[in-house]
Each structure stands twice: as C-alpha cells, then as structure tokens.
Short mmCIF file of N, CA and C in Angstrom, two decimals:
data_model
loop_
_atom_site.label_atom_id
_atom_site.label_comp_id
_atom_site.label_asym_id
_atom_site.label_seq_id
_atom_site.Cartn_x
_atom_site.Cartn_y
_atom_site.Cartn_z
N UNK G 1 1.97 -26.84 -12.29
CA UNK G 1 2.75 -26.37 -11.16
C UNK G 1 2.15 -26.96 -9.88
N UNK G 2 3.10 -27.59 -9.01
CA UNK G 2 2.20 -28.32 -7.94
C UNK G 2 2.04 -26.89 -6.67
N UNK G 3 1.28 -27.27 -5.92
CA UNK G 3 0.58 -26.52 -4.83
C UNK G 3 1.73 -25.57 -3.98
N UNK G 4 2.81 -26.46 -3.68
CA UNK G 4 4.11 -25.94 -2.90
C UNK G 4 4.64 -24.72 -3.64
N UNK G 5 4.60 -24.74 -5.24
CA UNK G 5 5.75 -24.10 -5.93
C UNK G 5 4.48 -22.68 -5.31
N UNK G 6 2.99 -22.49 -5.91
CA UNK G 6 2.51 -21.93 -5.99
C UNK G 6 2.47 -21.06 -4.74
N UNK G 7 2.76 -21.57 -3.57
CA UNK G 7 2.80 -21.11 -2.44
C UNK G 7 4.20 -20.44 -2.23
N UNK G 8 5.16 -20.83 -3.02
CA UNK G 8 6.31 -19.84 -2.88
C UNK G 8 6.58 -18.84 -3.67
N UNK G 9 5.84 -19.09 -4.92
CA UNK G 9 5.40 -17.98 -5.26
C UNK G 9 5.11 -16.74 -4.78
N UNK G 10 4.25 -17.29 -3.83
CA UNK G 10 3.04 -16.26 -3.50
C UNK G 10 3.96 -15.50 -2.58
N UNK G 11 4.83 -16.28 -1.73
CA UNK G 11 5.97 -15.78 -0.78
C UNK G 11 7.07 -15.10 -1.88
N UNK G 12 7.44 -15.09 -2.66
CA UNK G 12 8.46 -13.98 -3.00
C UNK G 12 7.91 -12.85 -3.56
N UNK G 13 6.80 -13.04 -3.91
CA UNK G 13 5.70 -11.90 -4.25
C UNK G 13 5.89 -11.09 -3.45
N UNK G 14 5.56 -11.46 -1.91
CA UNK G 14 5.15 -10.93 -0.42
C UNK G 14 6.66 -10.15 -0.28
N UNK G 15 7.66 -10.54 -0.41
CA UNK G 15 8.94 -9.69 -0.56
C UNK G 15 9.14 -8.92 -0.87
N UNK G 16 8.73 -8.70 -2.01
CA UNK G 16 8.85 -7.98 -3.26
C UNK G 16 8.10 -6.43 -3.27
N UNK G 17 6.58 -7.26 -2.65
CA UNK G 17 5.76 -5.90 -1.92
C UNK G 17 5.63 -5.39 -1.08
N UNK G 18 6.69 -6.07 0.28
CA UNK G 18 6.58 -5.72 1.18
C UNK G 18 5.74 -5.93 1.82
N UNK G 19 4.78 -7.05 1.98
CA UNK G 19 3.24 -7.17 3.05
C UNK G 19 3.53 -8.71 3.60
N UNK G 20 3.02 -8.64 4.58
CA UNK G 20 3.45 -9.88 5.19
C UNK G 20 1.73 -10.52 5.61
N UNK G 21 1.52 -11.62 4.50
CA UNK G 21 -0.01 -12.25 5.13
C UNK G 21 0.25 -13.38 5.97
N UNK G 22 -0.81 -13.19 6.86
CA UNK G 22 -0.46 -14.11 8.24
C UNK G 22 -0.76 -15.15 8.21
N UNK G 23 -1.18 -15.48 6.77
CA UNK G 23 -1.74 -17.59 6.39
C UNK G 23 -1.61 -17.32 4.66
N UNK G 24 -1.15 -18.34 4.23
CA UNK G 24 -0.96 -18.66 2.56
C UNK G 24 -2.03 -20.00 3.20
N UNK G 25 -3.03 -19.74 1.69
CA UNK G 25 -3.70 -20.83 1.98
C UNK G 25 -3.75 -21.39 0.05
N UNK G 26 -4.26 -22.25 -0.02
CA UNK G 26 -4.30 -22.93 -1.78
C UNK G 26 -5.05 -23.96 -1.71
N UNK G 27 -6.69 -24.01 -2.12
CA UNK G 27 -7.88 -24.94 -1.98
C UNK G 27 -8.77 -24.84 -3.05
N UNK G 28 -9.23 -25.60 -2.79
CA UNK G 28 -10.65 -25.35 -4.36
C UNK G 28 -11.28 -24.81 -3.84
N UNK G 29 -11.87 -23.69 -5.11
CA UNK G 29 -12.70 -22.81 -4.93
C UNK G 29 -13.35 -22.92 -5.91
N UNK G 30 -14.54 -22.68 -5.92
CA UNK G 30 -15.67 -23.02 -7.52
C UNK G 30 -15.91 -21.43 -7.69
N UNK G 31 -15.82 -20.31 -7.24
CA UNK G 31 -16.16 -18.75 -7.91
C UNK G 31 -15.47 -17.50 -7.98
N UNK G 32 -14.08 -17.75 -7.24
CA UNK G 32 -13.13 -16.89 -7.79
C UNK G 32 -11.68 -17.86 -7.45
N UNK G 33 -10.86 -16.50 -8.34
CA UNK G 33 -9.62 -17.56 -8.34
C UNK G 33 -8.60 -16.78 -7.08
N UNK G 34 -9.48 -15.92 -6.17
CA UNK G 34 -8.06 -15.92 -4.83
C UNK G 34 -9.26 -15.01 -4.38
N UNK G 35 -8.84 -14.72 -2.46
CA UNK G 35 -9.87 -13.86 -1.64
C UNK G 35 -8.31 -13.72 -1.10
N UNK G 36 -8.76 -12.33 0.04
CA UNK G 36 -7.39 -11.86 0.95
C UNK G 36 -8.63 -11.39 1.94
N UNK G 37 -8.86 -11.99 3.17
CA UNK G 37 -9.58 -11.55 4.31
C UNK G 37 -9.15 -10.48 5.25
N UNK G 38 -9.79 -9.78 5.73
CA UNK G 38 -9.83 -8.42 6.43
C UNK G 38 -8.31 -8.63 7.65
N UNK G 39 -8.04 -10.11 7.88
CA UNK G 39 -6.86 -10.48 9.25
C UNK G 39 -6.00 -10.80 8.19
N UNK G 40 -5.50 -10.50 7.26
CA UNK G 40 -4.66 -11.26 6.24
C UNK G 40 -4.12 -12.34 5.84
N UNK G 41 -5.65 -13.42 5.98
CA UNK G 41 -5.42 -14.43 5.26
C UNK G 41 -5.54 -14.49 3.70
N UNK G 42 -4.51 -15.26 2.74
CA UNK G 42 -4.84 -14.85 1.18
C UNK G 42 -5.29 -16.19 0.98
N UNK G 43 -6.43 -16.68 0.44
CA UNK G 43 -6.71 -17.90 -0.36
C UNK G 43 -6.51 -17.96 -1.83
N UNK G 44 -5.66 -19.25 -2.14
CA UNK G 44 -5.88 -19.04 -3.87
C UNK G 44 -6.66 -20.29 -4.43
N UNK G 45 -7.21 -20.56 -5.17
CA UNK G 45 -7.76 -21.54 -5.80
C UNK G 45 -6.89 -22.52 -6.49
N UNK G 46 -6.61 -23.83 -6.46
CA UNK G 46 -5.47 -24.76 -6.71
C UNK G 46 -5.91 -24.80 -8.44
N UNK G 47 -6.51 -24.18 -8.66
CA UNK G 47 -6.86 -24.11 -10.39
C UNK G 47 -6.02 -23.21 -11.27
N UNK G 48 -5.34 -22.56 -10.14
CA UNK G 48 -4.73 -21.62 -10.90
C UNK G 48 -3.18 -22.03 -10.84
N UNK G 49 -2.87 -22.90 -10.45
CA UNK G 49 -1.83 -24.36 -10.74
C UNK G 49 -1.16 -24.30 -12.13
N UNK G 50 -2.36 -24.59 -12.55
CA UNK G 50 -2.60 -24.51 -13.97
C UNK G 50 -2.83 -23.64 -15.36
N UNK G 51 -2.16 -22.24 -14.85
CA UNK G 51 -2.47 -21.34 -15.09
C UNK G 51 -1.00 -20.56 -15.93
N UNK G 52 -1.13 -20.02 -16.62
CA UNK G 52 0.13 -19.19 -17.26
C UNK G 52 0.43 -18.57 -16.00
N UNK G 53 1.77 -18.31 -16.18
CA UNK G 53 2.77 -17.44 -15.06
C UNK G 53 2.07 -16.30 -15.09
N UNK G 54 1.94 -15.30 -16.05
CA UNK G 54 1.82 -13.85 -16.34
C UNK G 54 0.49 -13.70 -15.80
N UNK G 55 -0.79 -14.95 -15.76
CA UNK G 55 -1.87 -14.95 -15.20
C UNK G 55 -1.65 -15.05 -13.17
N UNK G 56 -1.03 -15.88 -12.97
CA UNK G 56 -0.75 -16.48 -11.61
C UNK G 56 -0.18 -15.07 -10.77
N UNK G 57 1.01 -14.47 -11.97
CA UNK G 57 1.61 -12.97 -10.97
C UNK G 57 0.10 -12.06 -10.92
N UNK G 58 -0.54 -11.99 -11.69
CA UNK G 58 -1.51 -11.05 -11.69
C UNK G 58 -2.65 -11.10 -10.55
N UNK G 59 -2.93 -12.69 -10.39
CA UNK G 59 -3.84 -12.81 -9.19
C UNK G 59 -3.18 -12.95 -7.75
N UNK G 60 -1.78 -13.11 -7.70
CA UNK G 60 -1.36 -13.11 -6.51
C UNK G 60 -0.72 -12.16 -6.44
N UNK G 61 -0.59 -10.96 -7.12
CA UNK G 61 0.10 -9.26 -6.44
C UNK G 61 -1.25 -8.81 -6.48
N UNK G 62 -3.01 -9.13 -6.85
CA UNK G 62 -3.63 -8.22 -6.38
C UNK G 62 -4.11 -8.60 -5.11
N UNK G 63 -4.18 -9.84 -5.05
CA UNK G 63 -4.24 -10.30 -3.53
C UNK G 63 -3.63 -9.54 -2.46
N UNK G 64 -2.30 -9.75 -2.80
CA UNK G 64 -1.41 -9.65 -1.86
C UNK G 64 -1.33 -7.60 -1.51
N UNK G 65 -2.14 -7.19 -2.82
CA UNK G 65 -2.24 -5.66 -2.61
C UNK G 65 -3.14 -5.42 -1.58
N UNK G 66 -4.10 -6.14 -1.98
CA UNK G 66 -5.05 -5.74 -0.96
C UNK G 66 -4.63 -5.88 0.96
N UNK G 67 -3.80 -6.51 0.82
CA UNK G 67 -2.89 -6.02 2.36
C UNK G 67 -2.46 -4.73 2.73
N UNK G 68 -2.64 -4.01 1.46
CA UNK G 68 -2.13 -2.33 1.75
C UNK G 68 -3.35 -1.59 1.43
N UNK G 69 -3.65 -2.19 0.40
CA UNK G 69 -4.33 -0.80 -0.26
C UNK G 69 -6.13 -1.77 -0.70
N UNK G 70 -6.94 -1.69 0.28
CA UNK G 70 -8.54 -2.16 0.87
C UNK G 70 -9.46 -2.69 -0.32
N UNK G 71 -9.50 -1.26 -1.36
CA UNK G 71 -9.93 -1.47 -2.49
C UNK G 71 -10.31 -1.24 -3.84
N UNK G 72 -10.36 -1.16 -4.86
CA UNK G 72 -9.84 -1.16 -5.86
C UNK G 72 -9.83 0.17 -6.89
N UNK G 73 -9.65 0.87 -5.98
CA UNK G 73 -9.83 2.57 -6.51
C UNK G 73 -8.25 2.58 -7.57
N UNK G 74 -7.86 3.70 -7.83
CA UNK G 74 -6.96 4.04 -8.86
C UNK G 74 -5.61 3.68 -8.44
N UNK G 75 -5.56 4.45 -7.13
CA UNK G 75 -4.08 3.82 -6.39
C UNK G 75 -3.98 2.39 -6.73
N UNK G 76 -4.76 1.26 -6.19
CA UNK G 76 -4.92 0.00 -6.45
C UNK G 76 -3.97 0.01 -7.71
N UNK G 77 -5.16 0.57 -8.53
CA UNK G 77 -4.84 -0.20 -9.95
C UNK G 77 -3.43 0.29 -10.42
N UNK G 78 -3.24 1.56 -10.10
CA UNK G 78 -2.09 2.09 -10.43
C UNK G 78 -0.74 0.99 -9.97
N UNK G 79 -1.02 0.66 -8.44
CA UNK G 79 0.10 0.19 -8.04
C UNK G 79 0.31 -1.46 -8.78
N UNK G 80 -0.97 -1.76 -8.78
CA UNK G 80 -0.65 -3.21 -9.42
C UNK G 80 0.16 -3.17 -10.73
N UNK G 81 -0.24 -2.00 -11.18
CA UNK G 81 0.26 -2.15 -12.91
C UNK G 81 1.78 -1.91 -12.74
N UNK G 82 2.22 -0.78 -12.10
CA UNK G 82 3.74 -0.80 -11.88
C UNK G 82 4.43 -1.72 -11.51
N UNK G 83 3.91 -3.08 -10.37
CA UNK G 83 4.59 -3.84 -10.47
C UNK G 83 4.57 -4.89 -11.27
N UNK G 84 3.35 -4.86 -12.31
CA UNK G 84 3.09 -5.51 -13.36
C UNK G 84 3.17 -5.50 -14.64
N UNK G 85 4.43 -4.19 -14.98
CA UNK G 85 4.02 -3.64 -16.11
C UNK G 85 4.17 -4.58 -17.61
N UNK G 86 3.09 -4.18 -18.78
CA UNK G 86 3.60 -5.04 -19.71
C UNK G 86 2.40 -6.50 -19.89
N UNK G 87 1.86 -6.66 -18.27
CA UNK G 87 1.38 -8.02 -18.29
C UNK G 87 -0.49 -7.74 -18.67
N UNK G 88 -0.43 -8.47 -19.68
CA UNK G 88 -1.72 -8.53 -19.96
C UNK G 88 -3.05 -8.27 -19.24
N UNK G 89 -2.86 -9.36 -18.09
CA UNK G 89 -3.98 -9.80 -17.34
C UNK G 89 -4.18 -8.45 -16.83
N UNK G 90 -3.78 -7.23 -16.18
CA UNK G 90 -4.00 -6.20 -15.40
C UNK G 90 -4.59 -5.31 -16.27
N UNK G 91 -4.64 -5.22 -17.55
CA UNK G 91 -5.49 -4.32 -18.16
C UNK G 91 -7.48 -5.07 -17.70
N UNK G 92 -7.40 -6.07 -17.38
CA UNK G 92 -8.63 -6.71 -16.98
C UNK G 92 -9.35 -5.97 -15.86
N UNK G 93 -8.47 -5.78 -14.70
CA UNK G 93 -8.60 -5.23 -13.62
C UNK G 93 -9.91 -4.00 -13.49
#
C-alpha cells in the first residue's frame, strides 16, 4: 500500500471517530509502529504499508483514540474494541 492510500486511511478513520488530528504524518520509525502527541499530531511508521488491513485499522483507531481518551485504561480498550469488533489485533492491546 503506498504512503498516500495509508494516509487516507487514517483520514476516514478520523470520520468515523469523530477526532480531528491537526498533522497525519507517515515516516520511518525503528521502535513503534505509530505515536499521537499531546497537540495532535499522529505519526505512523511507513512499515506498516505493508501490513494486513485488520493490522493497519488496529494501529490507526488506537492512535487516533488517543485524541479522546489519554490512556489506556478500560474505556480505551473498551472503545477500541467496539469499533473493532471481531479484529484480532485488539485482543493484543
């Protein structure tokens, strides 16, 4: 998946949840595969390009959670899974 698709991704995500981050960013990163900074910038790692869909929704709705909800207490997890339900990767969480 090239860099663009991944970035629109990440934008209908942002629809979907309702949060609006104020920079989509997509760069190499060597130790995780996405950050969301305290001003709501989301970084994702261009590795995840390459990545199953069901993996890619999982790291870019918790990103994009963390625009609402700080950190990763039950609400978190709760909310990720509802909009995730079914998908593997969030039992990881």
């Amino acid at each position: 998946m090239p860099v663009d698709a991944l970035r629109q991704r990440v934008k209908q995500w942002a629809v979907t949840l309702k949060v609006r981050p104020m920079q989509i960013r997509v760069q190499r990163m060597t130790r995780k595969w996405a950050s969301c900074s305290p001003a709501g910038r989301v970084t994702f790692s261009r590795d995840l390009c390459g990545k199953p869909a069901a993996f890619q929704d999982c790291v870019i709705v918790h990103e994009l959670l963390h625009l609402r909800i700080r950190n990763h207490g039950k609400l978190f997890t709760a909310t990720l899974r509802a909009y995730l339900p079914g998908n593997p990767w969030t039992e990881r969480i």
